[in-house]
Coordinates of C-alpha atoms and ligand atoms in Angstrom, one line a residue:
X16 CA 61.9 -82.1 16.9
X17 CA 64.9 -80.2 15.9
X18 CA 62.4 -77.7 14.5
X19 CA 64.1 -74.9 16.2
X20 CA 63.1 -72.0 13.7
X21 CA 59.8 -73.3 13.5
X22 CA 59.3 -73.1 17.1
X23 CA 60.7 -69.7 17.2
X24 CA 58.4 -68.5 14.5
X25 CA 55.1 -70.1 16.3
X26 CA 56.5 -68.3 19.6
X27 CA 56.6 -65.2 18.3
X28 CA 53.2 -65.5 16.6
X29 CA 51.6 -66.9 19.9
X30 CA 52.7 -64.2 22.1
X31 CA 51.0 -61.6 20.2
X32 CA 47.6 -63.4 20.6
X33 CA 45.7 -61.0 22.3
X34 CA 43.4 -62.2 25.1
X35 CA 42.6 -58.7 26.5
X36 CA 40.2 -58.0 23.6
X37 CA 37.2 -60.1 23.9
X38 CA 35.8 -58.5 20.8
X39 CA 38.5 -60.8 18.9
X40 CA 37.2 -63.9 20.2
X41 CA 35.0 -66.0 18.0
X42 CA 32.6 -67.1 20.8
X43 CA 31.3 -64.9 24.1
X44 CA 32.3 -67.6 26.3
X45 CA 35.1 -70.1 26.7
X46 CA 35.4 -73.2 28.6
X47 CA 37.8 -73.0 31.8
X48 CA 39.0 -76.6 31.3
X49 CA 39.8 -76.2 27.8
X50 CA 41.4 -73.1 28.1
X51 CA 43.8 -74.4 30.9
X52 CA 44.7 -77.7 29.5
X53 CA 45.4 -76.6 25.8
X54 CA 46.3 -72.8 26.3
X55 CA 47.7 -72.5 29.8
X56 CA 49.5 -76.2 29.4
X57 CA 50.9 -75.3 26.1
X58 CA 52.2 -71.7 26.9
X59 CA 53.8 -73.3 30.2
X60 CA 55.4 -76.3 28.5
X61 CA 56.8 -74.1 25.7
X62 CA 58.4 -72.0 28.2
X63 CA 59.8 -75.1 30.1
X64 CA 61.5 -76.3 26.9
X65 CA 63.0 -73.2 26.1
X66 CA 64.9 -74.0 29.3
X67 CA 62.7 -71.0 31.1
X68 CA 64.6 -68.6 29.1
X69 CA 61.7 -67.0 27.0
X70 CA 60.0 -65.3 29.6
X71 CA 57.5 -64.0 27.1
X72 CA 55.7 -67.5 27.3
X73 CA 55.5 -67.4 30.9
X74 CA 53.8 -64.1 31.0
X75 CA 51.4 -65.3 28.2
X76 CA 50.5 -68.0 30.6
X77 CA 49.9 -65.8 33.7
X78 CA 47.8 -63.3 31.7
X79 CA 45.4 -66.2 30.7
X80 CA 45.8 -67.7 34.6
X81 CA 44.7 -64.2 35.9
X82 CA 41.9 -64.2 33.3
X83 CA 41.0 -67.5 34.4
X84 CA 41.3 -66.9 38.4
X85 CA 38.2 -64.7 38.1
X86 CA 36.2 -67.7 37.2
X87 CA 36.9 -68.8 40.8
X88 CA 35.5 -65.7 42.1
X89 CA 32.4 -67.0 43.6
X90 CA 31.0 -67.1 47.1
X91 CA 32.1 -70.7 47.5
X92 CA 35.6 -70.3 45.6
X93 CA 34.7 -72.9 43.4
X94 CA 35.0 -72.3 39.6
X95 CA 32.6 -71.8 36.9
X96 CA 33.3 -73.5 33.6
X97 CA 31.7 -71.6 31.1
X98 CA 33.6 -68.2 31.3
X99 CA 33.2 -64.8 29.7
X100 CA 36.1 -63.0 29.0
X101 CA 34.0 -60.0 28.7
X102 CA 32.6 -60.2 32.2
X103 CA 36.3 -61.1 33.5
X104 CA 37.9 -58.3 32.0
X105 CA 35.3 -55.9 33.5
X106 CA 35.7 -57.6 37.0
X107 CA 32.0 -57.5 38.1
X108 CA 32.5 -60.3 40.6
X109 CA 28.8 -60.9 41.3
X110 CA 28.3 -61.8 37.5
X111 CA 30.4 -64.8 38.0
X112 CA 28.0 -67.2 39.8
X113 CA 27.7 -71.0 39.4
X114 CA 24.4 -72.5 39.1
X115 CA 23.9 -72.2 35.5
X116 CA 27.0 -73.7 34.6
X117 CA 27.9 -77.3 33.7
X118 CA 28.3 -79.7 36.2
X119 CA 31.1 -82.1 34.3
X120 CA 33.5 -83.7 36.9
X121 CA 36.4 -83.9 34.8
X122 CA 36.0 -79.9 34.0
X123 CA 36.1 -79.2 37.8
X124 CA 38.8 -81.9 38.7
X125 CA 41.4 -81.2 35.7
X126 CA 42.7 -77.9 36.4
X127 CA 45.2 -78.8 39.3
X128 CA 48.5 -79.5 37.0
X129 CA 48.5 -76.3 34.9
X130 CA 47.5 -73.9 38.3
X131 CA 49.9 -75.9 40.3
X132 CA 52.8 -75.2 37.7
X133 CA 52.0 -71.6 37.0
X134 CA 52.2 -71.2 40.8
X135 CA 55.8 -72.9 40.7
X136 CA 57.0 -70.9 37.8
X137 CA 55.9 -67.7 39.0
X138 CA 56.0 -67.7 42.6
X139 CA 52.4 -66.6 43.0
X140 CA 50.8 -69.3 45.2
X141 CA 46.9 -67.7 44.2
X142 CA 46.7 -70.2 41.6
X143 CA 47.8 -73.1 43.8
X144 CA 45.5 -72.0 46.4
X145 CA 42.5 -71.5 43.8
X146 CA 42.6 -75.5 42.9
X147 CA 43.6 -76.7 46.2
X148 CA 40.1 -75.9 47.3
X149 CA 38.7 -78.0 44.6
X150 CA 41.1 -80.9 45.7
X151 CA 39.8 -80.6 49.2
X152 CA 36.0 -80.6 48.3
X153 CA 36.8 -83.8 46.0
X154 CA 38.9 -85.6 48.9
X155 CA 36.0 -84.5 51.5
X156 CA 33.5 -86.6 49.5
X157 CA 35.6 -89.3 47.9
X158 CA 34.5 -91.9 50.4
X159 CA 30.6 -90.8 50.5
X160 CA 29.8 -91.3 46.8
X161 CA 27.5 -93.9 45.7
X162 CA 30.7 -95.6 44.5
X163 CA 33.4 -94.8 47.3
X164 CA 36.6 -93.9 45.7
X165 CA 35.2 -92.6 42.4
X166 CA 33.1 -89.6 41.9
X167 CA 30.2 -89.4 39.6
X168 CA 30.1 -88.1 36.0
X169 CA 27.9 -85.2 36.9
X170 CA 27.6 -83.6 40.2
X171 CA 25.1 -81.1 41.9
X172 CA 26.5 -77.7 40.9
X173 CA 24.5 -75.6 43.5
X174 CA 26.1 -77.5 46.3
X175 CA 29.1 -79.2 44.8
X176 CA 27.5 -82.4 46.0
X177 CA 28.9 -85.6 44.9
X178 CA 27.0 -88.0 46.7
X179 CA 23.7 -88.3 44.4
X180 CA 25.3 -89.0 41.1
X181 CA 25.0 -92.9 39.9
X182 CA 27.0 -93.3 36.9
X183 CA 30.6 -93.8 37.1
X184 CA 33.5 -94.0 34.1
X185 CA 36.9 -93.2 33.4
X186 CA 35.8 -92.0 30.0
X187 CA 34.2 -89.0 28.7
X188 CA 33.4 -86.4 31.7
X189 CA 35.6 -88.0 33.8
X190 CA 39.3 -89.2 32.6
X191 CA 41.6 -86.3 33.2
X192 CA 40.2 -85.9 36.7
X193 CA 41.8 -89.2 37.6
X194 CA 44.8 -88.7 35.6
X195 CA 45.5 -85.6 37.4
X196 CA 45.3 -87.3 40.8
X197 CA 48.5 -89.2 39.9
X198 CA 50.3 -86.6 37.9
X199 CA 50.0 -84.1 40.8
X200 CA 51.9 -86.8 42.9
X201 CA 54.9 -86.2 40.7
X202 CA 54.3 -82.3 40.5
X203 CA 53.3 -81.1 43.6
X204 CA 56.2 -82.0 45.6
X205 CA 54.8 -80.6 48.8
X206 CA 52.8 -81.7 51.7
X207 CA 49.7 -82.3 49.4
X208 CA 51.5 -85.1 47.4
X209 CA 50.4 -87.8 50.2
X210 CA 46.7 -86.4 49.5
X211 CA 46.8 -86.9 45.8
X212 CA 48.4 -90.3 46.1
X213 CA 45.8 -91.7 48.5
X214 CA 43.0 -90.5 46.5
X215 CA 44.7 -91.9 43.3
X216 CA 45.2 -95.1 44.9
X217 CA 41.4 -95.2 46.4
X218 CA 40.1 -94.3 42.7
X219 CA 42.0 -97.2 41.2
X220 CA 41.1 -99.9 43.8
X221 CA 37.6 -98.7 43.1
X222 CA 38.0 -98.9 39.4
X223 CA 39.7 -102.2 39.5
X224 CA 36.6 -103.8 41.3
X225 CA 33.9 -102.3 39.4
X226 CA 34.9 -101.0 36.1
X227 CA 37.5 -103.3 34.3
X228 CA 36.5 -106.4 32.6
X229 CA 37.7 -109.0 30.4
X230 CA 35.8 -109.0 27.2
X231 CA 35.0 -112.2 25.3
X232 CA 36.8 -112.1 22.0
X233 CA 37.5 -114.8 19.1
X234 CA 41.2 -115.3 19.8
X235 CA 40.6 -115.5 23.6
X236 CA 43.3 -112.9 24.3
X237 CA 43.6 -112.0 27.8
X238 CA 43.0 -108.4 27.8
X239 CA 40.8 -105.9 29.9
X240 CA 38.6 -103.1 28.9
X241 CA 37.2 -100.0 31.1
X242 CA 33.6 -99.9 31.1
X243 CA 30.9 -98.1 33.0
X244 CA 29.4 -98.7 36.4
X245 CA 25.8 -97.9 37.4
X246 CA 24.6 -97.6 41.0
X247 CA 21.1 -98.7 41.3
X248 CA 18.7 -97.1 44.0
X249 CA 19.2 -100.2 46.1
X250 CA 22.9 -99.9 46.2
X251 CA 23.8 -102.4 44.2
X252 CA 26.2 -101.9 41.2
X253 CA 26.0 -102.9 37.4
X254 CA 29.0 -103.0 34.9
X255 CA 28.0 -101.8 31.5
X256 CA 30.6 -103.2 29.1
X257 CA 30.6 -100.2 27.1
X258 CA 33.9 -98.7 26.5
X259 CA 35.2 -95.3 24.8
X260 CA 38.5 -94.5 23.0
X261 CA 39.0 -92.0 25.6
X262 CA 39.3 -94.2 28.7
X263 CA 42.2 -96.0 26.9
X264 CA 44.4 -93.5 28.6
X265 CA 43.8 -95.7 31.8
X266 CA 46.3 -98.4 30.6
X267 CA 49.4 -95.9 30.6
X268 CA 48.2 -94.3 33.7
X269 CA 47.9 -97.4 35.8
X270 CA 51.4 -98.6 34.4
X271 CA 53.0 -95.6 35.2
X272 CA 51.4 -95.5 38.7
X273 CA 52.7 -99.0 39.2
X274 CA 56.1 -98.0 38.2
X275 CA 55.9 -95.2 41.0
X276 CA 54.4 -96.9 43.7
X277 CA 56.1 -100.4 42.7
X278 CA 52.6 -101.8 42.4
X279 CA 52.7 -105.0 40.1
X280 CA 48.9 -105.4 40.2
X281 CA 48.4 -101.9 38.9
X282 CA 51.3 -102.4 36.3
X283 CA 49.9 -105.7 35.3
X284 CA 46.3 -104.4 34.9
X285 CA 47.7 -101.4 33.0
X286 CA 49.4 -103.7 30.7
X287 CA 46.0 -105.6 30.0
X288 CA 43.8 -102.4 29.6
X289 CA 46.6 -101.2 27.1
X290 CA 46.5 -104.5 25.1
X291 CA 42.6 -104.3 25.1
X292 CA 42.8 -100.8 23.3
X293 CA 45.4 -102.3 21.0
X294 CA 43.0 -105.4 20.3
X295 CA 40.3 -103.1 19.3
X296 CA 42.7 -101.4 16.7
X297 CA 43.7 -104.4 15.0
X298 CA 40.0 -106.1 15.3
X299 CA 38.0 -103.2 13.9
X300 CA 37.3 -103.2 10.2
X301 CA 39.1 -99.9 9.4
X302 CA 41.9 -100.8 11.9
X303 CA 41.1 -98.0 14.4
X304 CA 39.2 -98.2 17.4
X305 CA 35.8 -96.4 17.4
X306 CA 34.9 -93.4 19.9
X307 CA 32.2 -95.9 21.7
X308 CA 32.0 -99.5 21.4
X309 CA 30.4 -102.6 23.4
X310 CA 31.6 -105.8 24.1
X311 CA 30.5 -109.2 26.0
X312 CA 31.8 -109.1 29.4
X313 CA 32.9 -112.4 31.0
X314 CA 32.4 -113.1 34.4
X315 CA 35.6 -114.4 35.2
X316 CA 38.9 -112.5 34.2
X317 CA 40.7 -116.1 34.4
X318 CA 38.2 -118.2 32.4
X319 CA 37.0 -116.3 29.2
X320 CA 36.7 -118.7 26.2
X321 CA 34.8 -117.5 23.0
X322 CA 31.5 -119.1 23.1
X323 CA 29.7 -119.4 19.6
X324 CA 26.1 -119.6 21.3
X325 CA 26.8 -116.5 23.4
X326 CA 28.4 -114.5 20.5
X327 CA 25.6 -115.7 18.0
X328 CA 24.3 -112.9 15.6
X329 CA 27.6 -110.7 16.8
X330 CA 30.2 -112.9 15.5
X331 CA 30.5 -111.0 12.3
X332 CA 31.7 -108.3 14.3
X333 CA 34.8 -110.0 15.6
X334 CA 33.9 -109.4 19.2
X335 CA 32.4 -105.9 19.0
X336 CA 28.9 -106.3 19.8
X337 CA 28.2 -102.8 18.8
X338 CA 29.8 -99.5 18.1
X339 CA 27.5 -96.8 19.6
X340 CA 29.6 -93.9 18.0
X341 CA 31.7 -95.6 15.2
X342 CA 33.7 -92.4 14.6
X343 CA 37.5 -92.0 15.1
X344 CA 38.3 -88.4 16.2
X345 CA 42.1 -88.5 15.7
X346 CA 42.4 -89.3 19.5
X347 CA 45.6 -89.8 21.2
X348 CA 44.7 -92.0 24.2
X349 CA 45.7 -95.7 22.8
X350 CA 49.0 -94.5 21.6
X351 CA 49.4 -92.6 25.0
X352 CA 49.1 -95.9 26.8
X353 CA 51.2 -97.6 24.3
X354 CA 54.0 -95.0 24.8
X355 CA 53.7 -95.2 28.7
X356 CA 53.9 -99.0 28.7
X357 CA 57.1 -98.8 26.2
X358 CA 58.6 -96.4 28.5
X359 CA 57.9 -98.1 31.7
X360 CA 58.6 -101.6 30.3
X361 CA 61.1 -101.2 27.7
X362 CA 59.3 -103.9 25.4
X363 CA 60.1 -103.1 22.0
X364 CA 56.8 -105.0 21.3
X365 CA 54.9 -101.7 21.8
X366 CA 56.8 -99.9 19.4
X367 CA 55.7 -102.5 16.8
X368 CA 52.2 -102.2 18.0
X369 CA 52.3 -98.3 17.5
X370 CA 54.0 -98.7 13.9
X371 CA 51.4 -100.8 12.7
X372 CA 48.8 -98.3 14.2
X373 CA 50.4 -95.2 12.6
X374 CA 50.8 -96.8 9.5
X375 CA 46.8 -97.5 9.4
X376 CA 46.0 -94.1 10.8
X377 CA 48.1 -92.5 8.3
X378 CA 46.6 -94.6 5.5
X379 CA 42.8 -93.9 6.6
X380 CA 43.2 -90.3 7.7
X381 CA 45.8 -88.4 5.5
X382 CA 44.6 -85.5 3.3
X383 CA 46.2 -83.1 1.3
X384 CA 46.8 -80.6 4.2
X385 CA 46.6 -82.6 7.2
X386 CA 44.8 -85.5 8.8
X387 CA 40.9 -86.0 8.9
X388 CA 38.4 -87.5 11.4
X389 CA 36.5 -90.4 10.3
X390 CA 32.7 -91.0 10.3
X391 CA 32.9 -94.9 10.7
X392 CA 35.9 -97.3 11.3
X393 CA 33.5 -100.3 11.6
X394 CA 33.6 -100.4 7.7
X395 CA 36.8 -100.9 5.6
X396 CA 37.2 -97.5 4.1
X397 CA 35.5 -94.7 6.2
X398 CA 34.4 -91.6 4.9
X399 CA 36.7 -88.6 6.1
X400 CA 35.2 -85.2 7.6
X401 CA 36.5 -81.6 7.2
X402 CA 38.0 -81.5 10.8
X403 CA 41.2 -82.0 12.6
X404 CA 41.2 -81.1 16.5
X405 CA 44.3 -79.6 17.8
X406 CA 45.0 -82.7 19.9
X407 CA 45.7 -84.6 16.9
X408 CA 49.3 -82.7 16.8
X409 CA 49.5 -81.6 20.6
X410 CA 49.3 -85.4 21.9
X411 CA 48.6 -88.1 19.0
X412 CA 51.5 -87.4 16.9
X413 CA 53.7 -86.1 19.9
X414 CA 53.4 -89.9 21.1
X415 CA 53.8 -91.5 17.7
X416 CA 57.2 -89.2 17.6
X417 CA 58.2 -89.8 21.0
X418 CA 57.6 -93.7 21.2
X419 CA 60.3 -93.7 18.4
X420 CA 62.8 -91.6 19.9
X421 CA 65.4 -92.1 22.6
X422 CA 63.6 -92.4 26.2
X423 CA 66.1 -89.5 27.1
X424 CA 63.7 -86.9 24.8
X425 CA 61.1 -85.7 27.3
X426 CA 62.2 -88.5 30.0
X427 CA 59.7 -89.5 32.4
X428 CA 62.2 -89.0 34.9
X429 CA 62.3 -85.4 34.3
X430 CA 59.0 -84.5 32.7
X431 CA 55.0 -85.2 33.7
X432 CA 52.9 -84.4 30.8
X433 CA 49.4 -82.8 31.2
X434 CA 46.1 -84.2 29.7
X435 CA 47.0 -82.1 26.5
X436 CA 50.6 -84.0 26.5
X437 CA 52.3 -80.6 27.3
X438 CA 55.5 -81.6 29.1
X439 CA 56.0 -79.7 32.6
X440 CA 59.4 -80.4 34.2
X441 CA 59.0 -82.4 37.5
X442 CA 60.4 -80.1 40.4
X443 CA 63.6 -81.8 42.1
X444 CA 63.5 -81.6 45.8
Ligands
DMJ12 C1 42.3 -84.1 25.3 O1 41.8 -82.7 24.6 C2 42.3 -84.3 26.5 O2 43.3 -85.3 26.7 C3 41.3 -84.4 27.3 O3 41.4 -84.5 28.8 C4 40.1 -85.1 27.1 N1 40.4 -85.7 25.5 C5 41.0 -84.9 24.4 C6 41.6 -86.0 23.5 O4 41.0 -86.9 23.2

């Protein structure tokens, strides 16, 4: 953004953060997932953006990588997610045990990009080795879950068993786990590339068959949304037409994958999913998609007409039947997909959609010192909360900035962005 002086000032401050003194941390434990995607990813991308010149940033990423590596120090080599820096620093390996830890699929499956790039940039293969073990476990069970191709939101953490969970989604607790399969195809540059490619394609075939649906909306827009699948005891699968802001990333991912693998079906599905999220923005009373919402799903993707009888009682909601969680948390996933659609198709209509969204979000969320999360976007003028997550700047604003910049800036031929939108350089053969 031509903010060179600010970048230098921020770097000088960030490299002084003392991760070796746990007494300075505000919590006793931290999340391996969040620390990896936000901190390690942030330091690595900042290092890349100095053209790999400011080695202090790489050293800091490696310092954190070494501390996080201890979370893998368990008999089965699988990482804990809740992790204590105090224990890690003193290295009593037996204290770092799985079992009492969280069992969220995304937390386990979304460490690959940062650990791989750390290995590539430092030449130390331990980090890649650590995450590749996770990939082997996921690969080994991909075909034997209750919805073959996808992994359940939650798994049996004692045995690293994914065969029993019956809830499947691309939203909360899952999404970056799938995102990283595709992005590892670009990043890994080794024989594991084909492994990630086949895992990604299998997962998306399943999602296309079981998770995506066409909602019935008053203007009959030909759009798709990503819902949830539940597999019942007798083996049959039901689609729940409940969608999340978080799952809006999937349109951009499919478009990017469609371009990489020259798959027009994926490109078109990605376009319709992205336009589904854009529909939610232009339709909700505040002009912003809620965190979690429900719509009426049509049985057919080709014939889906607004039916006044079926919509009786909910027509006042303009196609939304409910918003189980009506907040807006300044999340990026909708503009993220619109950005990818713009970069993959070159169609400037995505810039127009982005500009409408930007103006609405700015009008609704701006405060004196930053931007605020909203309590309820299903009313015209939502109340602001005293909260702003770091992903507002790392992701949401970055995608808005990039969609109005030259495609040469962070070109997707040269960079792949992690789930926190930190750009990593794609290794060239
Ligand atoms: C981000 O921190 C990351 O994208 C993460 O994977 C989950 N979602 C938030 C932003 O919504």
